[in-house]
mmCIF file of N, CA and C and ligand atoms in Angstrom:
data_model
loop_
_atom_site.group_PDB
_atom_site.id
_atom_site.type_symbol
_atom_site.label_atom_id
_atom_site.label_comp_id
_atom_site.label_asym_id
_atom_site.label_seq_id
_atom_site.Cartn_x
_atom_site.Cartn_y
_atom_site.Cartn_z
ATOM 1 N N MET A 932 4.149 -70.081 34.456
ATOM 2 C CA MET A 932 3.112 -69.827 35.457
ATOM 3 C C MET A 932 2.584 -71.169 35.977
ATOM 4 N N VAL A 933 2.517 -71.265 37.274
ATOM 5 C CA VAL A 933 2.040 -72.511 37.881
ATOM 6 C C VAL A 933 0.543 -72.406 38.104
ATOM 7 N N PHE A 934 -0.185 -73.396 37.627
ATOM 8 C CA PHE A 934 -1.613 -73.442 37.888
ATOM 9 C C PHE A 934 -1.905 -74.438 38.982
ATOM 10 N N TRP A 935 -2.788 -74.089 39.811
ATOM 11 C CA TRP A 935 -3.194 -74.958 40.912
ATOM 12 C C TRP A 935 -4.692 -75.118 40.768
ATOM 13 N N ARG A 936 -5.147 -76.337 40.574
ATOM 14 C CA ARG A 936 -6.543 -76.555 40.214
ATOM 15 C C ARG A 936 -7.275 -77.377 41.262
ATOM 16 N N LEU A 937 -8.548 -77.084 41.403
ATOM 17 C CA LEU A 937 -9.379 -77.842 42.327
ATOM 18 C C LEU A 937 -10.810 -77.858 41.820
ATOM 19 N N ILE A 938 -11.472 -78.979 41.977
ATOM 20 C CA ILE A 938 -12.912 -79.032 41.750
ATOM 21 C C ILE A 938 -13.554 -79.039 43.118
ATOM 22 N N LEU A 939 -14.380 -78.050 43.380
ATOM 23 C CA LEU A 939 -15.007 -77.887 44.684
ATOM 24 C C LEU A 939 -16.512 -77.915 44.489
ATOM 25 N N GLU A 940 -17.186 -78.709 45.312
ATOM 26 C CA GLU A 940 -18.634 -78.798 45.209
ATOM 27 C C GLU A 940 -19.243 -78.556 46.587
ATOM 28 N N ALA A 941 -20.186 -77.635 46.659
ATOM 29 C CA ALA A 941 -20.933 -77.421 47.899
ATOM 30 C C ALA A 941 -22.216 -78.227 47.808
ATOM 31 N N SER A 942 -22.509 -78.998 48.868
ATOM 32 C CA SER A 942 -23.738 -79.794 48.857
ATOM 33 C C SER A 942 -24.239 -79.984 50.274
ATOM 34 N N SER A 943 -25.451 -80.473 50.371
ATOM 35 C CA SER A 943 -26.111 -80.712 51.646
ATOM 36 C C SER A 943 -26.224 -82.213 51.839
ATOM 37 N N ASN A 944 -25.613 -82.740 52.918
ATOM 38 C CA ASN A 944 -25.551 -84.187 53.110
ATOM 39 C C ASN A 944 -25.606 -84.548 54.580
ATOM 40 N N SER A 945 -25.880 -85.814 54.834
ATOM 41 C CA SER A 945 -25.734 -86.364 56.164
ATOM 42 C C SER A 945 -24.315 -86.914 56.262
ATOM 43 N N LEU A 946 -23.512 -86.372 57.199
ATOM 44 C CA LEU A 946 -22.110 -86.757 57.327
ATOM 45 C C LEU A 946 -21.819 -87.193 58.753
ATOM 46 N N ASN A 947 -20.747 -88.000 58.902
ATOM 47 C CA ASN A 947 -20.302 -88.394 60.231
ATOM 48 C C ASN A 947 -19.386 -87.305 60.774
ATOM 49 N N LEU A 948 -19.775 -86.742 61.903
ATOM 50 C CA LEU A 948 -18.986 -85.676 62.510
ATOM 51 C C LEU A 948 -18.736 -86.049 63.959
ATOM 52 N N GLY A 949 -17.494 -86.401 64.280
ATOM 53 C CA GLY A 949 -17.153 -86.785 65.647
ATOM 54 C C GLY A 949 -17.942 -87.985 66.140
ATOM 55 N N GLY A 950 -18.236 -88.909 65.246
ATOM 56 C CA GLY A 950 -18.946 -90.122 65.648
ATOM 57 C C GLY A 950 -20.463 -90.003 65.621
ATOM 58 N N ASN A 951 -20.965 -88.847 65.243
ATOM 59 C CA ASN A 951 -22.415 -88.650 65.148
ATOM 60 C C ASN A 951 -22.805 -88.278 63.726
ATOM 61 N N GLN A 952 -24.004 -88.666 63.333
ATOM 62 C CA GLN A 952 -24.519 -88.260 62.033
ATOM 63 C C GLN A 952 -25.072 -86.844 62.149
ATOM 64 N N ALA A 953 -24.702 -86.005 61.231
ATOM 65 C CA ALA A 953 -25.187 -84.624 61.249
ATOM 66 C C ALA A 953 -25.549 -84.217 59.831
ATOM 67 N N HIS A 954 -26.616 -83.453 59.702
ATOM 68 C CA HIS A 954 -26.991 -82.932 58.392
ATOM 69 C C HIS A 954 -26.316 -81.578 58.212
ATOM 70 N N LEU A 955 -25.400 -81.516 57.245
ATOM 71 C CA LEU A 955 -24.530 -80.351 57.095
ATOM 72 C C LEU A 955 -24.437 -79.904 55.646
ATOM 73 N N LEU A 956 -24.039 -78.662 55.482
ATOM 74 C CA LEU A 956 -23.540 -78.218 54.189
ATOM 75 C C LEU A 956 -22.041 -78.506 54.202
ATOM 76 N N SER A 957 -21.482 -78.850 53.056
ATOM 77 C CA SER A 957 -20.049 -79.148 53.045
ATOM 78 C C SER A 957 -19.458 -78.896 51.667
ATOM 79 N N TYR A 958 -18.134 -78.720 51.656
ATOM 80 C CA TYR A 958 -17.376 -78.677 50.408
ATOM 81 C C TYR A 958 -16.798 -80.067 50.179
ATOM 82 N N ASN A 959 -17.112 -80.670 49.067
ATOM 83 C CA ASN A 959 -16.634 -82.013 48.703
ATOM 84 C C ASN A 959 -16.937 -83.049 49.793
ATOM 85 N N ARG A 960 -18.075 -82.873 50.468
ATOM 86 C CA ARG A 960 -18.545 -83.791 51.515
ATOM 87 C C ARG A 960 -17.538 -83.938 52.653
ATOM 88 N N GLN A 961 -16.789 -82.842 52.955
ATOM 89 C CA GLN A 961 -15.836 -82.844 54.067
ATOM 90 C C GLN A 961 -16.107 -81.626 54.940
ATOM 91 N N VAL A 962 -16.003 -81.799 56.250
ATOM 92 C CA VAL A 962 -16.095 -80.685 57.203
ATOM 93 C C VAL A 962 -14.893 -80.770 58.130
ATOM 94 N N PRO A 963 -13.967 -79.802 58.140
ATOM 95 C CA PRO A 963 -13.931 -78.674 57.215
ATOM 96 C C PRO A 963 -13.672 -79.118 55.780
ATOM 97 N N GLY A 964 -13.834 -78.202 54.850
ATOM 98 C CA GLY A 964 -13.605 -78.504 53.435
ATOM 99 C C GLY A 964 -12.160 -78.845 53.152
ATOM 100 N N PRO A 965 -11.847 -79.242 51.907
ATOM 101 C CA PRO A 965 -10.466 -79.587 51.569
ATOM 102 C C PRO A 965 -9.514 -78.431 51.859
ATOM 103 N N ARG A 966 -8.327 -78.775 52.355
ATOM 104 C CA ARG A 966 -7.312 -77.745 52.623
ATOM 105 C C ARG A 966 -6.686 -77.325 51.298
ATOM 106 N N LEU A 967 -6.788 -76.061 50.977
ATOM 107 C CA LEU A 967 -6.200 -75.534 49.751
ATOM 108 C C LEU A 967 -4.824 -74.984 50.082
ATOM 109 N N GLU A 968 -3.874 -75.156 49.174
ATOM 110 C CA GLU A 968 -2.517 -74.649 49.386
ATOM 111 C C GLU A 968 -1.995 -74.024 48.110
ATOM 112 N N ALA A 969 -1.301 -72.922 48.260
ATOM 113 C CA ALA A 969 -0.668 -72.287 47.110
ATOM 114 C C ALA A 969 0.558 -71.537 47.585
ATOM 115 N N LYS A 970 1.378 -71.129 46.633
ATOM 116 C CA LYS A 970 2.563 -70.322 46.922
ATOM 117 C C LYS A 970 2.425 -68.991 46.188
ATOM 118 N N PRO A 971 3.144 -67.963 46.678
ATOM 119 C CA PRO A 971 3.129 -66.706 45.936
ATOM 120 C C PRO A 971 3.452 -66.943 44.458
ATOM 121 N N ALA A 972 2.772 -66.218 43.609
ATOM 122 C CA ALA A 972 2.899 -66.280 42.144
ATOM 123 C C ALA A 972 2.119 -67.442 41.532
ATOM 124 N N ASN A 973 1.577 -68.335 42.333
ATOM 125 C CA ASN A 973 0.725 -69.407 41.777
ATOM 126 C C ASN A 973 -0.595 -68.817 41.301
ATOM 127 N N THR A 974 -1.087 -69.354 40.208
ATOM 128 C CA THR A 974 -2.444 -69.044 39.786
ATOM 129 C C THR A 974 -3.348 -70.171 40.259
ATOM 130 N N VAL A 975 -4.404 -69.800 40.938
ATOM 131 C CA VAL A 975 -5.328 -70.764 41.524
ATOM 132 C C VAL A 975 -6.594 -70.779 40.671
ATOM 133 N N ARG A 976 -7.011 -71.959 40.286
ATOM 134 C CA ARG A 976 -8.249 -72.088 39.516
ATOM 135 C C ARG A 976 -9.148 -73.093 40.233
ATOM 136 N N ILE A 977 -10.337 -72.646 40.585
ATOM 137 C CA ILE A 977 -11.281 -73.492 41.310
ATOM 138 C C ILE A 977 -12.577 -73.564 40.509
ATOM 139 N N ARG A 978 -12.888 -74.775 40.050
ATOM 140 C CA ARG A 978 -14.176 -74.986 39.370
ATOM 141 C C ARG A 978 -15.186 -75.318 40.458
ATOM 142 N N PHE A 979 -16.062 -74.378 40.737
ATOM 143 C CA PHE A 979 -16.959 -74.476 41.881
ATOM 144 C C PHE A 979 -18.388 -74.754 41.428
ATOM 145 N N THR A 980 -18.991 -75.790 41.996
ATOM 146 C CA THR A 980 -20.387 -76.126 41.695
ATOM 147 C C THR A 980 -21.212 -76.006 42.963
ATOM 148 N N ASN A 981 -22.332 -75.334 42.836
ATOM 149 C CA ASN A 981 -23.273 -75.198 43.944
ATOM 150 C C ASN A 981 -24.362 -76.251 43.803
ATOM 151 N N ASN A 982 -24.321 -77.246 44.676
ATOM 152 C CA ASN A 982 -25.311 -78.326 44.601
ATOM 153 C C ASN A 982 -26.244 -78.360 45.798
ATOM 154 N N PHE A 983 -26.611 -77.212 46.316
ATOM 155 C CA PHE A 983 -27.667 -77.194 47.318
ATOM 156 C C PHE A 983 -28.614 -76.040 46.993
ATOM 157 N N PRO A 984 -29.839 -76.070 47.517
ATOM 158 C CA PRO A 984 -30.881 -75.170 46.995
ATOM 159 C C PRO A 984 -30.867 -73.743 47.539
ATOM 160 N N GLN A 985 -29.702 -73.099 47.589
ATOM 161 C CA GLN A 985 -29.596 -71.676 47.933
ATOM 162 C C GLN A 985 -28.477 -71.102 47.074
ATOM 163 N N PRO A 986 -28.527 -69.816 46.767
ATOM 164 C CA PRO A 986 -27.369 -69.210 46.102
ATOM 165 C C PRO A 986 -26.188 -69.123 47.075
ATOM 166 N N THR A 987 -24.995 -69.150 46.546
ATOM 167 C CA THR A 987 -23.800 -69.042 47.383
ATOM 168 C C THR A 987 -22.669 -68.463 46.544
ATOM 169 N N ASN A 988 -21.502 -68.345 47.130
ATOM 170 C CA ASN A 988 -20.289 -67.922 46.411
ATOM 171 C C ASN A 988 -19.086 -68.284 47.270
ATOM 172 N N LEU A 989 -17.891 -67.872 46.850
ATOM 173 C CA LEU A 989 -16.671 -68.157 47.613
ATOM 174 C C LEU A 989 -15.949 -66.858 47.942
ATOM 175 N N HIS A 990 -15.427 -66.809 49.157
ATOM 176 C CA HIS A 990 -14.612 -65.677 49.621
ATOM 177 C C HIS A 990 -13.335 -66.254 50.233
ATOM 178 N N TYR A 991 -12.201 -65.627 49.939
ATOM 179 C CA TYR A 991 -10.901 -66.110 50.420
ATOM 180 C C TYR A 991 -10.434 -65.134 51.487
ATOM 181 N N HIS A 992 -10.728 -65.479 52.728
ATOM 182 C CA HIS A 992 -10.589 -64.576 53.863
ATOM 183 C C HIS A 992 -9.135 -64.186 54.099
ATOM 184 N N SER A 993 -8.856 -62.888 53.991
ATOM 185 C CA SER A 993 -7.538 -62.280 54.222
ATOM 186 C C SER A 993 -6.515 -62.494 53.116
ATOM 187 N N LEU A 994 -6.895 -63.184 52.044
ATOM 188 C CA LEU A 994 -5.955 -63.266 50.923
ATOM 189 C C LEU A 994 -5.930 -61.917 50.209
ATOM 190 N N HIS A 995 -4.742 -61.496 49.803
ATOM 191 C CA HIS A 995 -4.607 -60.230 49.086
ATOM 192 C C HIS A 995 -4.748 -60.498 47.594
ATOM 193 N N VAL A 996 -5.988 -60.773 47.193
ATOM 194 C CA VAL A 996 -6.302 -61.005 45.778
ATOM 195 C C VAL A 996 -7.453 -60.066 45.411
ATOM 196 N N PRO A 997 -7.640 -59.771 44.132
ATOM 197 C CA PRO A 997 -8.621 -58.756 43.744
ATOM 198 C C PRO A 997 -10.063 -59.114 44.170
ATOM 199 N N PRO A 998 -10.808 -58.092 44.662
ATOM 200 C CA PRO A 998 -12.205 -58.307 45.052
ATOM 201 C C PRO A 998 -13.153 -58.132 43.867
ATOM 202 N N THR A 999 -12.665 -58.406 42.674
ATOM 203 C CA THR A 999 -13.421 -58.154 41.442
ATOM 204 C C THR A 999 -13.403 -59.397 40.562
ATOM 205 N N GLY A 1000 -14.129 -59.344 39.452
ATOM 206 C CA GLY A 1000 -14.120 -60.428 38.459
ATOM 207 C C GLY A 1000 -14.448 -61.771 39.078
ATOM 208 N N ASN A 1001 -13.719 -62.809 38.673
ATOM 209 C CA ASN A 1001 -13.931 -64.149 39.223
ATOM 210 C C ASN A 1001 -12.853 -64.490 40.250
ATOM 211 N N ALA A 1002 -12.396 -63.464 40.989
ATOM 212 C CA ALA A 1002 -11.392 -63.697 42.030
ATOM 213 C C ALA A 1002 -12.108 -63.780 43.373
ATOM 214 N N ASP A 1003 -11.944 -62.764 44.215
ATOM 215 C CA ASP A 1003 -12.562 -62.781 45.553
ATOM 216 C C ASP A 1003 -13.749 -61.810 45.563
ATOM 217 N N ASN A 1004 -14.679 -62.015 44.679
ATOM 218 C CA ASN A 1004 -15.783 -61.081 44.449
ATOM 219 C C ASN A 1004 -17.026 -61.539 45.209
ATOM 220 N N VAL A 1005 -17.313 -60.876 46.337
ATOM 221 C CA VAL A 1005 -18.451 -61.302 47.172
ATOM 222 C C VAL A 1005 -19.791 -60.961 46.525
ATOM 223 N N PHE A 1006 -19.771 -60.202 45.413
ATOM 224 C CA PHE A 1006 -21.025 -59.882 44.723
ATOM 225 C C PHE A 1006 -21.401 -60.938 43.691
ATOM 226 N N LEU A 1007 -20.525 -61.902 43.468
ATOM 227 C CA LEU A 1007 -20.895 -63.001 42.566
ATOM 228 C C LEU A 1007 -22.008 -63.810 43.216
ATOM 229 N N ASP A 1008 -22.877 -64.326 42.391
ATOM 230 C CA ASP A 1008 -24.014 -65.090 42.878
ATOM 231 C C ASP A 1008 -24.059 -66.386 42.075
ATOM 232 N N ILE A 1009 -23.917 -67.510 42.756
ATOM 233 C CA ILE A 1009 -23.947 -68.789 42.064
ATOM 234 C C ILE A 1009 -25.227 -69.508 42.479
ATOM 235 N N PRO A 1010 -26.245 -69.478 41.623
ATOM 236 C CA PRO A 1010 -27.523 -70.106 41.982
ATOM 237 C C PRO A 1010 -27.385 -71.620 42.111
ATOM 238 N N ALA A 1011 -28.371 -72.218 42.755
ATOM 239 C CA ALA A 1011 -28.407 -73.683 42.902
ATOM 240 C C ALA A 1011 -28.242 -74.340 41.538
ATOM 241 N N GLY A 1012 -27.367 -75.340 41.491
ATOM 242 C CA GLY A 1012 -27.171 -76.110 40.271
ATOM 243 C C GLY A 1012 -26.191 -75.507 39.286
ATOM 244 N N GLU A 1013 -25.659 -74.320 39.587
ATOM 245 C CA GLU A 1013 -24.754 -73.644 38.642
ATOM 246 C C GLU A 1013 -23.282 -73.877 39.012
ATOM 247 N N THR A 1014 -22.427 -73.688 38.014
ATOM 248 C CA THR A 1014 -20.972 -73.834 38.198
ATOM 249 C C THR A 1014 -20.288 -72.549 37.759
ATOM 250 N N LEU A 1015 -19.259 -72.164 38.489
ATOM 251 C CA LEU A 1015 -18.462 -70.982 38.127
ATOM 252 C C LEU A 1015 -16.999 -71.328 38.350
ATOM 253 N N THR A 1016 -16.136 -70.879 37.457
ATOM 254 C CA THR A 1016 -14.701 -71.095 37.653
ATOM 255 C C THR A 1016 -14.071 -69.822 38.207
ATOM 256 N N TYR A 1017 -13.534 -69.959 39.418
ATOM 257 C CA TYR A 1017 -12.792 -68.865 40.043
ATOM 258 C C TYR A 1017 -11.341 -68.947 39.585
ATOM 259 N N GLU A 1018 -10.717 -67.797 39.408
ATOM 260 C CA GLU A 1018 -9.295 -67.799 39.056
ATOM 261 C C GLU A 1018 -8.645 -66.515 39.554
ATOM 262 N N PHE A 1019 -7.520 -66.680 40.226
ATOM 263 C CA PHE A 1019 -6.757 -65.519 40.697
ATOM 264 C C PHE A 1019 -5.313 -65.945 40.904
ATOM 265 N N THR A 1020 -4.433 -64.948 40.964
ATOM 266 C CA THR A 1020 -3.008 -65.209 41.176
ATOM 267 C C THR A 1020 -2.609 -64.674 42.540
ATOM 268 N N ILE A 1021 -1.920 -65.510 43.304
ATOM 269 C CA ILE A 1021 -1.396 -65.070 44.602
ATOM 270 C C ILE A 1021 -0.238 -64.110 44.307
ATOM 271 N N PRO A 1022 -0.281 -62.881 44.833
ATOM 272 C CA PRO A 1022 0.804 -61.939 44.532
ATOM 273 C C PRO A 1022 2.179 -62.486 44.947
ATOM 274 N N GLN A 1023 3.195 -62.086 44.198
ATOM 275 C CA GLN A 1023 4.574 -62.527 44.453
ATOM 276 C C GLN A 1023 5.013 -62.185 45.876
ATOM 277 N N ASN A 1024 4.509 -61.055 46.420
ATOM 278 C CA ASN A 1024 4.945 -60.611 47.755
ATOM 279 C C ASN A 1024 3.932 -60.977 48.851
ATOM 280 N N HIS A 1025 3.060 -61.949 48.579
ATOM 281 C CA HIS A 1025 2.045 -62.333 49.571
ATOM 282 C C HIS A 1025 2.708 -63.006 50.767
ATOM 283 N N SER A 1026 2.261 -62.652 51.967
ATOM 284 C CA SER A 1026 2.830 -63.291 53.153
ATOM 285 C C SER A 1026 2.322 -64.726 53.269
ATOM 286 N N ALA A 1027 3.171 -65.570 53.863
ATOM 287 C CA ALA A 1027 2.768 -66.940 54.137
ATOM 288 C C ALA A 1027 1.809 -66.923 55.321
ATOM 289 N N GLY A 1028 0.985 -67.936 55.425
ATOM 290 C CA GLY A 1028 0.092 -67.997 56.573
ATOM 291 C C GLY A 1028 -1.072 -68.939 56.339
ATOM 292 N N THR A 1029 -1.854 -69.090 57.385
ATOM 293 C CA THR A 1029 -3.049 -69.927 57.317
ATOM 294 C C THR A 1029 -4.263 -69.010 57.224
ATOM 295 N N PHE A 1030 -4.961 -69.097 56.120
ATOM 296 C CA PHE A 1030 -6.141 -68.285 55.861
ATOM 297 C C PHE A 1030 -7.332 -69.247 55.741
ATOM 298 N N TRP A 1031 -8.478 -68.751 55.376
ATOM 299 C CA TRP A 1031 -9.599 -69.667 55.196
ATOM 300 C C TRP A 1031 -10.533 -69.168 54.117
ATOM 301 N N TYR A 1032 -11.341 -70.084 53.601
ATOM 302 C CA TYR A 1032 -12.335 -69.708 52.586
ATOM 303 C C TYR A 1032 -13.713 -70.094 53.110
ATOM 304 N N HIS A 1033 -14.696 -69.321 52.686
ATOM 305 C CA HIS A 1033 -16.071 -69.570 53.121
ATOM 306 C C HIS A 1033 -17.010 -68.813 52.188
ATOM 307 N N PRO A 1034 -18.317 -69.091 52.246
ATOM 308 C CA PRO A 1034 -19.255 -68.346 51.404
ATOM 309 C C PRO A 1034 -19.385 -66.911 51.901
ATOM 310 N N HIS A 1035 -19.676 -66.003 50.993
ATOM 311 C CA HIS A 1035 -19.908 -64.613 51.398
ATOM 312 C C HIS A 1035 -21.095 -64.031 50.636
ATOM 313 N N ARG A 1036 -22.160 -64.830 50.490
ATOM 314 C CA ARG A 1036 -23.374 -64.377 49.796
ATOM 315 C C ARG A 1036 -24.222 -63.585 50.784
ATOM 316 N N HIS A 1037 -24.431 -62.292 50.487
ATOM 317 C CA HIS A 1037 -25.145 -61.406 51.406
ATOM 318 C C HIS A 1037 -26.490 -62.003 51.825
ATOM 319 N N GLY A 1038 -26.744 -62.011 53.143
ATOM 320 C CA GLY A 1038 -28.003 -62.530 53.680
ATOM 321 C C GLY A 1038 -27.950 -63.990 54.075
ATOM 322 N N LEU A 1039 -26.912 -64.727 53.588
ATOM 323 C CA LEU A 1039 -26.845 -66.172 53.854
ATOM 324 C C LEU A 1039 -25.509 -66.598 54.453
ATOM 325 N N VAL A 1040 -24.630 -65.629 54.753
ATOM 326 C CA VAL A 1040 -23.267 -65.968 55.193
ATOM 327 C C VAL A 1040 -23.290 -66.793 56.481
ATOM 328 N N ALA A 1041 -23.932 -66.274 57.527
ATOM 329 C CA ALA A 1041 -23.904 -66.972 58.822
ATOM 330 C C ALA A 1041 -24.519 -68.351 58.709
ATOM 331 N N GLU A 1042 -25.668 -68.446 58.082
ATOM 332 C CA GLU A 1042 -26.348 -69.736 57.948
ATOM 333 C C GLU A 1042 -25.458 -70.757 57.232
ATOM 334 N N GLN A 1043 -24.813 -70.328 56.158
ATOM 335 C CA GLN A 1043 -24.007 -71.279 55.379
ATOM 336 C C GLN A 1043 -22.690 -71.628 56.072
ATOM 337 N N VAL A 1044 -22.054 -70.643 56.706
ATOM 338 C CA VAL A 1044 -20.796 -70.941 57.415
ATOM 339 C C VAL A 1044 -21.076 -71.830 58.621
ATOM 340 N N PHE A 1045 -22.100 -71.492 59.402
ATOM 341 C CA PHE A 1045 -22.402 -72.276 60.599
ATOM 342 C C PHE A 1045 -22.908 -73.669 60.250
ATOM 343 N N SER A 1046 -23.371 -73.853 59.022
ATOM 344 C CA SER A 1046 -23.835 -75.177 58.576
ATOM 345 C C SER A 1046 -22.704 -76.041 58.050
ATOM 346 N N GLY A 1047 -21.461 -75.488 58.005
ATOM 347 C CA GLY A 1047 -20.326 -76.333 57.650
ATOM 348 C C GLY A 1047 -19.472 -75.861 56.495
ATOM 349 N N LEU A 1048 -19.853 -74.788 55.802
ATOM 350 C CA LEU A 1048 -19.085 -74.365 54.621
ATOM 351 C C LEU A 1048 -17.899 -73.487 55.017
ATOM 352 N N ALA A 1049 -16.747 -74.102 55.173
ATOM 353 C CA ALA A 1049 -15.503 -73.391 55.465
ATOM 354 C C ALA A 1049 -14.345 -74.362 55.277
ATOM 355 N N GLY A 1050 -13.191 -73.817 54.935
ATOM 356 C CA GLY A 1050 -11.994 -74.645 54.811
ATOM 357 C C GLY A 1050 -10.753 -73.781 54.904
ATOM 358 N N LEU A 1051 -9.616 -74.434 55.118
ATOM 359 C CA LEU A 1051 -8.355 -73.703 55.248
ATOM 360 C C LEU A 1051 -7.738 -73.419 53.887
ATOM 361 N N PHE A 1052 -7.080 -72.285 53.807
ATOM 362 C CA PHE A 1052 -6.316 -71.919 52.609
ATOM 363 C C PHE A 1052 -4.926 -71.506 53.087
ATOM 364 N N VAL A 1053 -3.945 -72.370 52.864
ATOM 365 C CA VAL A 1053 -2.588 -72.132 53.342
ATOM 366 C C VAL A 1053 -1.754 -71.537 52.213
ATOM 367 N N VAL A 1054 -1.116 -70.414 52.503
ATOM 368 C CA VAL A 1054 -0.132 -69.860 51.571
ATOM 369 C C VAL A 1054 1.239 -70.220 52.121
ATOM 370 N N ARG A 1055 1.961 -71.034 51.353
ATOM 371 C CA ARG A 1055 3.300 -71.466 51.769
ATOM 372 C C ARG A 1055 4.309 -70.352 51.518
ATOM 373 N N GLY A 1056 5.393 -70.348 52.322
ATOM 374 C CA GLY A 1056 6.407 -69.319 52.115
ATOM 375 C C GLY A 1056 7.403 -69.297 53.243
ATOM 376 N N GLU A 1057 7.865 -68.098 53.577
ATOM 377 C CA GLU A 1057 8.982 -67.944 54.516
ATOM 378 C C GLU A 1057 8.694 -68.548 55.896
ATOM 379 N N LEU A 1058 7.440 -68.535 56.329
ATOM 380 C CA LEU A 1058 7.121 -69.117 57.644
ATOM 381 C C LEU A 1058 7.469 -70.604 57.692
ATOM 382 N N ASP A 1059 7.306 -71.277 56.553
ATOM 383 C CA ASP A 1059 7.555 -72.725 56.514
ATOM 384 C C ASP A 1059 9.026 -73.077 56.671
ATOM 385 N N GLU A 1060 9.914 -72.075 56.550
ATOM 386 C CA GLU A 1060 11.357 -72.325 56.682
ATOM 387 C C GLU A 1060 11.860 -72.122 58.106
ATOM 388 N N ILE A 1061 11.024 -71.620 59.011
ATOM 389 C CA ILE A 1061 11.425 -71.462 60.421
ATOM 390 C C ILE A 1061 11.508 -72.865 61.029
ATOM 391 N N PRO A 1062 12.680 -73.214 61.618
ATOM 392 C CA PRO A 1062 12.884 -74.611 62.045
ATOM 393 C C PRO A 1062 11.782 -75.163 62.941
ATOM 394 N N ASP A 1063 11.333 -74.397 63.924
ATOM 395 C CA ASP A 1063 10.307 -74.913 64.830
ATOM 396 C C ASP A 1063 8.972 -75.146 64.115
ATOM 397 N N ILE A 1064 8.690 -74.315 63.141
ATOM 398 C CA ILE A 1064 7.443 -74.495 62.364
ATOM 399 C C ILE A 1064 7.591 -75.674 61.426
ATOM 400 N N LYS A 1065 8.779 -75.784 60.817
ATOM 401 C CA LYS A 1065 9.047 -76.904 59.912
ATOM 402 C C LYS A 1065 8.891 -78.241 60.649
ATOM 403 N N ALA A 1066 9.316 -78.264 61.928
ATOM 404 C CA ALA A 1066 9.293 -79.495 62.701
ATOM 405 C C ALA A 1066 7.915 -79.786 63.296
ATOM 406 N N ALA A 1067 7.050 -78.794 63.320
ATOM 407 C CA ALA A 1067 5.743 -78.971 63.988
ATOM 408 C C ALA A 1067 4.816 -79.823 63.129
ATOM 409 N N GLN A 1068 3.940 -80.545 63.806
ATOM 410 C CA GLN A 1068 2.931 -81.333 63.094
ATOM 411 C C GLN A 1068 1.774 -80.410 62.728
ATOM 412 N N GLU A 1069 1.305 -80.507 61.491
ATOM 413 C CA GLU A 1069 0.173 -79.676 61.085
ATOM 414 C C GLU A 1069 -1.118 -80.343 61.511
HETATM 415 CU CU1 CU B 1715 -14.199 -64.124 55.972
#
């Protein structure tokens, strides 16, 4: 079993965005957050720390992973200062594609996403073998 690990931290910082200073929420002080990549059958483990003064959580938009436990569970609540380890396995038959992750804490989703909390989640697979896609710049 292949494990894919990441330490992800949400925090509130002043960052340079397009040549301007902006006060944003971010994952690992990047906007967008780090690009996550996995392949079908990979187990993904994300040690997530919430370092800003609101509860939050993680949602993996359009990934076919369980909406329960410590996988894609939007009912999880990670209070300020707390850490939670997410873990799920990408199904063997998962389609390749570009997906994204963002917070899904009820009542705070729009505020947190619009403040900068989002990143790409790429599932590698058959699409990557199409010659024109293989040749394209990401
Ligand atoms: Cu979503």
